[in-house]
mmCIF file of C-alpha atoms (C1' of nucleotides) in Angstrom:
data_model
loop_
_atom_site.group_PDB
_atom_site.id
_atom_site.type_symbol
_atom_site.label_atom_id
_atom_site.label_comp_id
_atom_site.label_asym_id
_atom_site.label_seq_id
_atom_site.Cartn_x
_atom_site.Cartn_y
_atom_site.Cartn_z
ATOM 1 C CA UNK A 1175 131.106 144.554 -72.460
ATOM 2 C CA UNK A 1176 132.963 144.389 -69.127
ATOM 3 C CA UNK A 1177 136.676 144.923 -68.695
ATOM 4 C CA UNK A 1178 137.374 141.197 -68.632
ATOM 5 C CA UNK A 1179 136.011 140.659 -72.119
ATOM 6 C CA UNK A 1180 137.687 143.821 -73.411
ATOM 7 C CA UNK A 1181 140.912 142.434 -71.972
ATOM 8 C CA UNK A 1182 140.398 139.084 -73.683
ATOM 9 C CA UNK A 1183 139.628 140.679 -77.023
ATOM 10 C CA UNK A 1184 142.428 143.245 -76.967
ATOM 11 C CA UNK A 1185 145.154 141.145 -75.394
ATOM 12 C CA UNK A 1186 145.820 143.816 -72.766
ATOM 13 C CA UNK A 1187 145.628 143.004 -69.026
ATOM 14 C CA UNK A 1188 142.691 144.633 -67.211
ATOM 15 C CA UNK A 1189 145.222 146.487 -65.062
ATOM 16 C CA UNK A 1190 146.734 148.089 -68.130
ATOM 17 C CA UNK A 1191 143.329 149.012 -69.534
ATOM 18 C CA UNK A 1192 142.433 150.823 -66.308
ATOM 19 C CA UNK A 1193 145.790 152.553 -66.415
ATOM 20 C CA UNK A 1194 145.134 153.738 -69.979
ATOM 21 C CA UNK A 1195 141.874 155.207 -68.738
ATOM 22 C CA UNK A 1196 143.681 156.946 -65.853
ATOM 23 C CA UNK A 1197 146.007 158.703 -68.270
ATOM 24 C CA UNK A 1198 143.177 159.584 -70.623
ATOM 25 C CA UNK A 1199 143.790 157.280 -73.582
ATOM 26 C CA UNK A 1200 140.303 155.784 -73.536
ATOM 27 C CA UNK A 1201 136.964 156.775 -71.985
ATOM 28 C CA UNK A 1202 134.629 153.799 -71.628
ATOM 29 C CA UNK A 1203 131.014 154.215 -70.503
ATOM 30 C CA UNK A 1204 129.891 153.047 -67.090
ATOM 31 C CA UNK A 1205 127.053 150.643 -66.446
ATOM 32 C CA UNK A 1206 124.518 151.262 -63.653
ATOM 33 C CA UNK A 1207 126.473 148.993 -61.337
ATOM 34 C CA UNK A 1208 129.582 151.121 -61.779
ATOM 35 C CA UNK A 1209 131.348 148.647 -64.030
ATOM 36 C CA UNK A 1210 133.229 149.938 -67.045
ATOM 37 C CA UNK A 1211 131.365 149.288 -70.298
ATOM 38 C CA UNK A 1212 133.415 148.905 -73.478
ATOM 39 C CA UNK A 1213 132.153 149.088 -77.044
ATOM 40 C CA UNK A 1214 133.614 147.637 -80.230
ATOM 41 C CA UNK A 1215 135.320 150.940 -80.937
ATOM 42 C CA UNK A 1216 137.071 150.848 -77.556
ATOM 43 C CA UNK A 1217 138.340 147.366 -78.304
ATOM 44 C CA UNK A 1218 139.700 148.610 -81.634
ATOM 45 C CA UNK A 1219 141.634 151.303 -79.831
ATOM 46 C CA UNK A 1220 142.890 148.873 -77.205
ATOM 47 C CA UNK A 1221 144.151 146.443 -79.838
ATOM 48 C CA UNK A 1222 145.787 149.322 -81.593
ATOM 49 C CA UNK A 1223 147.464 150.416 -78.348
ATOM 50 C CA UNK A 1224 148.557 146.866 -77.602
ATOM 51 C CA UNK A 1225 150.284 146.623 -80.929
ATOM 52 C CA UNK A 1226 151.959 149.957 -81.151
ATOM 53 C CA UNK A 1227 153.250 149.656 -77.572
ATOM 54 C CA UNK A 1228 154.750 146.258 -78.279
ATOM 55 C CA UNK A 1229 156.468 147.709 -81.342
ATOM 56 C CA UNK A 1230 158.449 150.193 -79.282
ATOM 57 C CA UNK A 1231 156.289 153.313 -79.485
ATOM 58 C CA UNK A 1232 155.971 155.227 -76.216
ATOM 59 C CA UNK A 1233 152.603 155.896 -74.656
ATOM 60 C CA UNK A 1234 152.856 159.516 -75.776
ATOM 61 C CA UNK A 1235 153.542 158.417 -79.350
ATOM 62 C CA UNK A 1236 150.561 156.095 -79.122
ATOM 63 C CA UNK A 1237 148.500 159.040 -77.954
ATOM 64 C CA UNK A 1238 149.521 160.921 -81.103
ATOM 65 C CA UNK A 1239 148.745 157.940 -83.303
ATOM 66 C CA UNK A 1240 145.343 157.572 -81.650
ATOM 67 C CA UNK A 1241 144.654 161.271 -82.094
ATOM 68 C CA UNK A 1242 145.551 160.868 -85.732
ATOM 69 C CA UNK A 1243 143.119 158.014 -85.929
ATOM 70 C CA UNK A 1244 140.361 159.904 -84.204
ATOM 71 C CA UNK A 1245 140.920 163.313 -85.718
ATOM 72 C CA UNK A 1246 137.918 164.512 -87.634
ATOM 73 C CA UNK A 1247 139.916 166.942 -89.776
ATOM 74 C CA UNK A 1248 142.541 164.603 -91.112
ATOM 75 C CA UNK A 1249 143.563 166.938 -93.884
ATOM 76 C CA UNK A 1250 145.261 169.352 -91.470
ATOM 77 C CA UNK A 1251 148.964 169.909 -92.064
ATOM 78 C CA UNK A 1252 150.308 169.023 -88.624
ATOM 79 C CA UNK A 1253 148.311 165.820 -88.510
ATOM 80 C CA UNK A 1254 149.913 164.873 -91.814
ATOM 81 C CA UNK A 1255 153.318 165.845 -90.449
ATOM 82 C CA UNK A 1256 152.932 163.563 -87.473
ATOM 83 C CA UNK A 1257 151.853 160.717 -89.706
ATOM 84 C CA UNK A 1258 154.781 161.279 -92.047
ATOM 85 C CA UNK A 1259 157.226 161.279 -89.122
ATOM 86 C CA UNK A 1260 155.734 158.063 -87.814
ATOM 87 C CA UNK A 1261 155.966 156.491 -91.257
ATOM 88 C CA UNK A 1262 159.699 157.212 -91.310
ATOM 89 C CA UNK A 1263 160.093 155.687 -87.861
ATOM 90 C CA UNK A 1264 158.131 152.627 -88.881
ATOM 91 C CA UNK A 1265 160.302 152.149 -91.945
ATOM 92 C CA UNK A 1266 163.423 152.367 -89.813
ATOM 93 C CA UNK A 1267 162.007 149.836 -87.351
ATOM 94 C CA UNK A 1268 161.161 147.453 -90.170
ATOM 95 C CA UNK A 1269 164.682 147.755 -91.587
ATOM 96 C CA UNK A 1270 166.259 147.163 -88.182
ATOM 97 C CA UNK A 1271 164.048 144.178 -87.441
ATOM 98 C CA UNK A 1272 164.924 142.701 -90.804
ATOM 99 C CA UNK A 1273 168.630 143.058 -90.040
ATOM 100 C CA UNK A 1274 168.180 141.616 -86.566
ATOM 101 C CA UNK A 1275 166.331 138.716 -88.117
ATOM 102 C CA UNK A 1276 169.100 138.064 -90.580
ATOM 103 C CA UNK A 1277 171.700 138.205 -87.823
ATOM 104 C CA UNK A 1278 169.815 135.751 -85.636
ATOM 105 C CA UNK A 1279 169.314 133.399 -88.520
ATOM 106 C CA UNK A 1280 173.038 133.402 -89.169
ATOM 107 C CA UNK A 1281 173.649 132.704 -85.500
ATOM 108 C CA UNK A 1282 171.417 129.664 -85.666
ATOM 109 C CA UNK A 1283 172.253 128.207 -89.049
ATOM 110 C CA UNK A 1284 175.655 129.366 -90.194
ATOM 111 C CA UNK A 1285 177.725 130.027 -87.136
ATOM 112 C CA UNK A 1286 177.315 126.688 -85.387
ATOM 113 C CA UNK A 1287 179.946 126.641 -82.685
ATOM 114 C CA UNK A 1288 182.586 128.918 -84.099
ATOM 115 C CA UNK A 1289 184.601 130.934 -81.645
ATOM 116 C CA UNK A 1290 183.615 134.568 -81.516
ATOM 117 C CA UNK A 1291 186.616 136.368 -83.069
ATOM 118 C CA UNK A 1292 186.314 134.298 -86.232
ATOM 119 C CA UNK A 1293 182.656 135.012 -86.743
ATOM 120 C CA UNK A 1294 181.841 137.669 -89.334
ATOM 121 C CA UNK A 1295 178.381 138.135 -87.854
ATOM 122 C CA UNK A 1296 179.707 140.078 -84.902
ATOM 123 C CA UNK A 1297 180.424 143.003 -87.185
ATOM 124 C CA UNK A 1298 176.972 142.934 -88.740
ATOM 125 C CA UNK A 1299 175.324 143.306 -85.380
ATOM 126 C CA UNK A 1300 176.369 146.907 -85.000
ATOM 127 C CA UNK A 1301 176.139 148.219 -88.527
ATOM 128 C CA UNK A 1302 173.391 150.172 -90.199
ATOM 129 C CA UNK B 1263 187.300 155.331 -75.250
ATOM 130 C CA UNK B 1264 185.415 157.230 -72.536
ATOM 131 C CA UNK B 1265 181.702 156.963 -71.903
ATOM 132 C CA UNK B 1266 180.977 160.136 -73.857
ATOM 133 C CA UNK B 1267 182.346 158.722 -77.060
ATOM 134 C CA UNK B 1268 180.717 155.341 -76.455
ATOM 135 C CA UNK B 1269 177.474 157.239 -76.006
ATOM 136 C CA UNK B 1270 177.975 159.132 -79.245
ATOM 137 C CA UNK B 1271 178.805 156.007 -81.202
ATOM 138 C CA UNK B 1272 176.018 153.836 -79.771
ATOM 139 C CA UNK B 1273 173.266 156.411 -79.596
ATOM 140 C CA UNK B 1274 172.592 155.562 -75.949
ATOM 141 C CA UNK B 1275 172.736 158.263 -73.227
ATOM 142 C CA UNK B 1276 175.682 157.896 -70.826
ATOM 143 C CA UNK B 1277 173.187 157.475 -68.005
ATOM 144 C CA UNK B 1278 171.676 154.465 -69.715
ATOM 145 C CA UNK B 1279 175.096 152.956 -70.418
ATOM 146 C CA UNK B 1280 175.985 153.182 -66.720
ATOM 147 C CA UNK B 1281 172.643 151.625 -65.891
ATOM 148 C CA UNK B 1282 173.333 148.730 -68.257
ATOM 149 C CA UNK B 1283 176.597 148.191 -66.429
ATOM 150 C CA UNK B 1284 174.769 148.240 -63.061
ATOM 151 C CA UNK B 1285 172.484 145.438 -64.169
ATOM 152 C CA UNK B 1286 175.361 143.458 -65.649
ATOM 153 C CA UNK B 1287 174.757 143.805 -69.387
ATOM 154 C CA UNK B 1288 178.228 145.152 -70.134
ATOM 155 C CA UNK B 1289 181.557 145.194 -68.285
ATOM 156 C CA UNK B 1290 183.849 147.924 -69.576
ATOM 157 C CA UNK B 1291 187.466 148.223 -68.412
ATOM 158 C CA UNK B 1292 188.547 151.055 -66.153
ATOM 159 C CA UNK B 1293 191.359 153.490 -66.887
ATOM 160 C CA UNK B 1294 193.887 154.454 -64.186
ATOM 161 C CA UNK B 1295 191.898 157.593 -63.445
ATOM 162 C CA UNK B 1296 188.788 155.536 -62.715
ATOM 163 C CA UNK B 1297 187.039 156.406 -65.951
ATOM 164 C CA UNK B 1298 185.186 153.655 -67.790
ATOM 165 C CA UNK B 1299 187.056 152.494 -70.880
ATOM 166 C CA UNK B 1300 185.038 151.070 -73.765
ATOM 167 C CA UNK B 1301 186.350 149.020 -76.662
ATOM 168 C CA UNK B 1302 184.907 148.494 -80.129
ATOM 169 C CA UNK B 1303 183.240 145.312 -78.940
ATOM 170 C CA UNK B 1304 181.453 147.196 -76.146
ATOM 171 C CA UNK B 1305 180.170 149.709 -78.674
ATOM 172 C CA UNK B 1306 178.856 146.844 -80.799
ATOM 173 C CA UNK B 1307 176.932 145.519 -77.843
ATOM 174 C CA UNK B 1308 175.618 148.955 -76.945
ATOM 175 C CA UNK B 1309 174.370 149.569 -80.479
ATOM 176 C CA UNK B 1310 172.782 146.171 -80.407
ATOM 177 C CA UNK B 1311 171.073 146.968 -77.104
ATOM 178 C CA UNK B 1312 169.938 150.349 -78.401
ATOM 179 C CA UNK B 1313 168.278 148.719 -81.364
ATOM 180 C CA UNK B 1314 166.634 145.778 -79.762
ATOM 181 C CA UNK B 1315 165.279 147.926 -76.914
ATOM 182 C CA UNK B 1316 163.763 150.396 -79.364
ATOM 183 C CA UNK B 1317 162.118 147.488 -81.171
ATOM 184 C CA UNK B 1318 160.116 146.480 -78.143
ATOM 185 C CA UNK B 1319 162.302 143.776 -76.593
ATOM 186 C CA UNK B 1320 162.582 143.922 -72.804
ATOM 187 C CA UNK B 1321 165.944 144.254 -71.099
ATOM 188 C CA UNK B 1322 165.717 140.599 -70.081
ATOM 189 C CA UNK B 1323 165.087 139.580 -73.673
ATOM 190 C CA UNK B 1324 168.041 141.709 -74.726
ATOM 191 C CA UNK B 1325 170.108 139.907 -72.137
ATOM 192 C CA UNK B 1326 169.151 136.596 -73.765
ATOM 193 C CA UNK B 1327 169.942 137.931 -77.216
ATOM 194 C CA UNK B 1328 173.313 139.193 -75.986
ATOM 195 C CA UNK B 1329 174.029 135.851 -74.339
ATOM 196 C CA UNK B 1330 173.184 134.208 -77.643
ATOM 197 C CA UNK B 1331 175.580 136.545 -79.335
ATOM 198 C CA UNK B 1332 178.342 135.923 -76.827
ATOM 199 C CA UNK B 1333 177.818 132.248 -76.256
ATOM 200 C CA UNK B 1334 180.853 130.205 -77.151
ATOM 201 C CA UNK B 1335 178.901 126.996 -77.617
ATOM 202 C CA UNK B 1336 176.296 128.200 -80.032
ATOM 203 C CA UNK B 1337 175.300 124.717 -81.097
ATOM 204 C CA UNK B 1338 173.563 123.955 -77.799
ATOM 205 C CA UNK B 1339 169.890 123.121 -78.044
ATOM 206 C CA UNK B 1340 168.482 125.731 -75.662
ATOM 207 C CA UNK B 1341 170.441 128.501 -77.308
ATOM 208 C CA UNK B 1342 168.890 127.488 -80.599
ATOM 209 C CA UNK B 1343 165.464 127.368 -78.957
ATOM 210 C CA UNK B 1344 165.797 130.920 -77.698
ATOM 211 C CA UNK B 1345 166.902 132.091 -81.111
ATOM 212 C CA UNK B 1346 164.016 130.325 -82.809
ATOM 213 C CA UNK B 1347 161.519 131.890 -80.410
ATOM 214 C CA UNK B 1348 162.973 135.328 -81.035
ATOM 215 C CA UNK B 1349 162.813 134.777 -84.779
ATOM 216 C CA UNK B 1350 159.098 134.097 -84.511
ATOM 217 C CA UNK B 1351 158.615 137.245 -82.452
ATOM 218 C CA UNK B 1352 160.612 139.278 -84.925
ATOM 219 C CA UNK B 1353 158.512 138.006 -87.807
ATOM 220 C CA UNK B 1354 155.338 138.966 -85.978
ATOM 221 C CA UNK B 1355 156.710 142.428 -85.245
ATOM 222 C CA UNK B 1356 157.629 142.913 -88.886
ATOM 223 C CA UNK B 1357 154.137 141.871 -89.974
ATOM 224 C CA UNK B 1358 152.499 144.211 -87.478
ATOM 225 C CA UNK B 1359 154.718 147.122 -88.422
ATOM 226 C CA UNK B 1360 153.914 146.543 -92.066
ATOM 227 C CA UNK B 1361 150.201 146.645 -91.305
ATOM 228 C CA UNK B 1362 150.595 149.735 -89.160
ATOM 229 C CA UNK B 1363 152.479 151.335 -92.002
ATOM 230 C CA UNK B 1364 149.731 150.555 -94.467
ATOM 231 C CA UNK B 1365 147.101 151.929 -92.128
ATOM 232 C CA UNK B 1366 148.983 155.180 -91.573
ATOM 233 C CA UNK B 1367 149.529 155.606 -95.281
ATOM 234 C CA UNK B 1368 145.823 155.242 -95.867
ATOM 235 C CA UNK B 1369 145.156 157.806 -93.167
ATOM 236 C CA UNK B 1370 147.419 160.269 -94.918
ATOM 237 C CA UNK B 1371 146.632 159.664 -98.564
ATOM 238 C CA UNK B 1372 143.234 158.075 -98.945
ATOM 239 C CA UNK B 1373 141.135 159.184 -96.043
ATOM 240 C CA UNK B 1374 141.541 162.948 -96.367
ATOM 241 C CA UNK B 1375 138.889 164.483 -94.189
ATOM 242 C CA UNK B 1376 136.215 161.812 -94.154
ATOM 243 C CA UNK B 1377 134.186 161.472 -91.025
ATOM 244 C CA UNK B 1378 135.138 158.482 -88.926
ATOM 245 C CA UNK B 1379 132.114 156.161 -89.281
ATOM 246 C CA UNK B 1380 132.421 156.162 -93.076
ATOM 247 C CA UNK B 1381 136.106 155.275 -93.096
ATOM 248 C CA UNK B 1382 136.943 151.618 -93.801
ATOM 249 C CA UNK B 1383 140.392 152.032 -92.253
ATOM 250 C CA UNK B 1384 138.991 151.974 -88.753
ATOM 251 C CA UNK B 1385 138.284 148.288 -89.123
ATOM 252 C CA UNK B 1386 141.759 147.498 -90.402
ATOM 253 C CA UNK B 1387 143.318 149.019 -87.325
ATOM 254 C CA UNK B 1388 142.213 146.174 -85.107
ATOM 255 C CA UNK B 1389 142.509 143.185 -87.374
ATOM 256 C CA UNK B 1390 145.305 140.652 -87.746
ATOM 257 C "C1'" DT C 766 117.054 132.268 -49.990
ATOM 258 C "C1'" DA C 767 121.751 131.767 -49.328
ATOM 259 C "C1'" DT C 768 126.365 130.854 -50.270
ATOM 260 C "C1'" DG C 769 130.315 130.591 -53.102
ATOM 261 C "C1'" DA C 770 132.934 131.483 -57.322
ATOM 262 C "C1'" DA C 771 134.022 134.721 -60.493
ATOM 263 C "C1'" DC C 772 133.565 138.925 -61.670
ATOM 264 C "C1'" DC C 773 134.108 144.032 -60.772
ATOM 265 C "C1'" DT C 774 135.547 148.519 -57.957
ATOM 266 C "C1'" DT C 775 139.192 151.835 -55.716
ATOM 267 C "C1'" DC C 776 143.446 152.541 -53.415
ATOM 268 C "C1'" DC C 777 148.107 151.837 -52.267
ATOM 269 C "C1'" DT C 778 152.480 149.748 -52.824
ATOM 270 C "C1'" DG C 779 156.229 147.614 -55.744
ATOM 271 C "C1'" DT C 780 158.985 146.925 -60.119
ATOM 272 C "C1'" DT C 781 161.306 148.017 -64.416
ATOM 273 C "C1'" DA C 782 163.981 150.862 -66.985
ATOM 274 C "C1'" DC C 783 165.516 154.566 -66.996
ATOM 275 C "C1'" DT C 784 166.366 160.221 -66.075
ATOM 276 C "C1'" DG C 785 167.889 164.334 -63.504
ATOM 277 C "C1'" DG C 786 170.631 166.524 -60.339
ATOM 278 C "C1'" DA C 787 173.911 167.270 -56.548
ATOM 279 C "C1'" DA C 788 178.705 167.021 -54.969
ATOM 280 C "C1'" DG C 789 183.019 166.297 -56.313
ATOM 281 C "C1'" DG C 790 187.381 164.395 -59.036
ATOM 282 C "C1'" DT C 791 190.159 164.746 -63.855
ATOM 283 C "C1'" DC C 792 192.088 166.812 -67.844
ATOM 284 C "C1'" DA C 793 193.430 169.828 -71.832
ATOM 285 C "C1'" DA C 794 193.693 174.621 -73.220
ATOM 286 C "C1'" DG C 795 194.614 179.341 -72.500
ATOM 287 C "C1'" DC D 1413 196.366 177.978 -62.475
ATOM 288 C "C1'" DT D 1414 191.941 178.464 -63.510
ATOM 289 C "C1'" DT D 1415 188.038 177.590 -66.554
ATOM 290 C "C1'" DG D 1416 185.140 174.409 -68.898
ATOM 291 C "C1'" DA D 1417 184.174 170.017 -70.395
ATOM 292 C "C1'" DC D 1418 184.681 165.856 -69.182
ATOM 293 C "C1'" DC D 1419 184.205 162.012 -65.687
ATOM 294 C "C1'" DT D 1420 182.764 159.694 -60.922
ATOM 295 C "C1'" DT D 1421 179.141 158.013 -57.241
ATOM 296 C "C1'" DC D 1422 174.853 158.463 -55.021
ATOM 297 C "C1'" DC D 1423 170.211 159.594 -54.324
ATOM 298 C "C1'" DA D 1424 165.696 161.007 -55.819
ATOM 299 C "C1'" DG D 1425 162.095 161.164 -59.438
ATOM 300 C "C1'" DT D 1426 159.445 159.432 -63.554
ATOM 301 C "C1'" DA D 1427 157.001 156.223 -66.822
ATOM 302 C "C1'" DA D 1428 154.424 152.373 -67.521
ATOM 303 C "C1'" DC D 1429 152.824 149.305 -65.576
ATOM 304 C "C1'" DA D 1430 151.855 144.855 -61.902
ATOM 305 C "C1'" DG D 1431 150.400 142.904 -57.384
ATOM 306 C "C1'" DG D 1432 147.445 142.744 -53.741
ATOM 307 C "C1'" DA D 1433 144.194 144.271 -50.136
ATOM 308 C "C1'" DA D 1434 139.404 145.377 -48.980
ATOM 309 C "C1'" DG D 1435 135.099 145.368 -50.525
ATOM 310 C "C1'" DG D 1436 130.767 145.509 -53.863
ATOM 311 C "C1'" DT D 1437 128.109 142.721 -57.872
ATOM 312 C "C1'" DT D 1438 126.291 138.851 -60.357
ATOM 313 C "C1'" DC D 1439 125.001 134.409 -61.203
ATOM 314 C "C1'" DA D 1440 124.661 129.431 -60.790
ATOM 315 C "C1'" DT D 1441 123.653 126.103 -57.585
ATOM 316 C "C1'" DA D 1442 122.235 123.932 -52.989
#
DNA sequence: TATGAACCTTCCTGTTACTGGAAGGTCAAG
DNA sequence: CTTGACCTTCCAGTAACAGGAAGGTTCATA
């Protein structure tokens, strides 16, 4: 498929997809006319990149995650180390998002119009 | 407190804290010697910024969240709209992180050394 | 067959959100 | 009174894109 369809299916702008090729994250085929030609596997990777980027992982971290995902010898120790590290990070992110969610919900439902110094939520914002 | 301590307590580099002042996210006092002087409230905001940035919110989104947090008239409709939108985004992020977590755990525990085409996890990576 | 819209290509510039470093002022300790 | 660890501003560089120009491709329609 062409870049437009890959863009539609992955949610990433075509510009970004070309950029990811520039920095070596993906390597699509080329058709005879010179157009990039993406397969289902490429779209999987692009969706994966779209997600992990939007969740606050850097491009270099995404590169590691992709390598993990592509690595043929998954049993190797360092690959497992990277995965374990990422798991810890993911758990932290989930915890922080949950707290942020709780805080926002308080802001909307509980704290309707109170002046700031009286509001106990202000403290919660910075804890953890 | 000086910027060094604010940096230590918030987890943000001093450089970044100065940048956030440049773009108007925070407004610390100044001591007589010209040094920036941060209060507990500033540190709260900085920790908040540190978190929400690392969770994939843009600086402009963080500015909205901060405004929400500072707004004296929290009952206003548009403030509630912004909060509701952010809550939806947060829920999506939590779902995606949970899926990513599951996938990584499979990669580490279940899929030890299989060749790629045989591994059912590859499909999971792009769904949702 | 041609012409126009909707694709695609590369290349170059601009933006966002920092990051590093130079040049120099401030402060507490020895 | 100097040394080292702070702090200041300013300017340049990087990361991760985004916008747009200039031009080739494809396909439906006149």
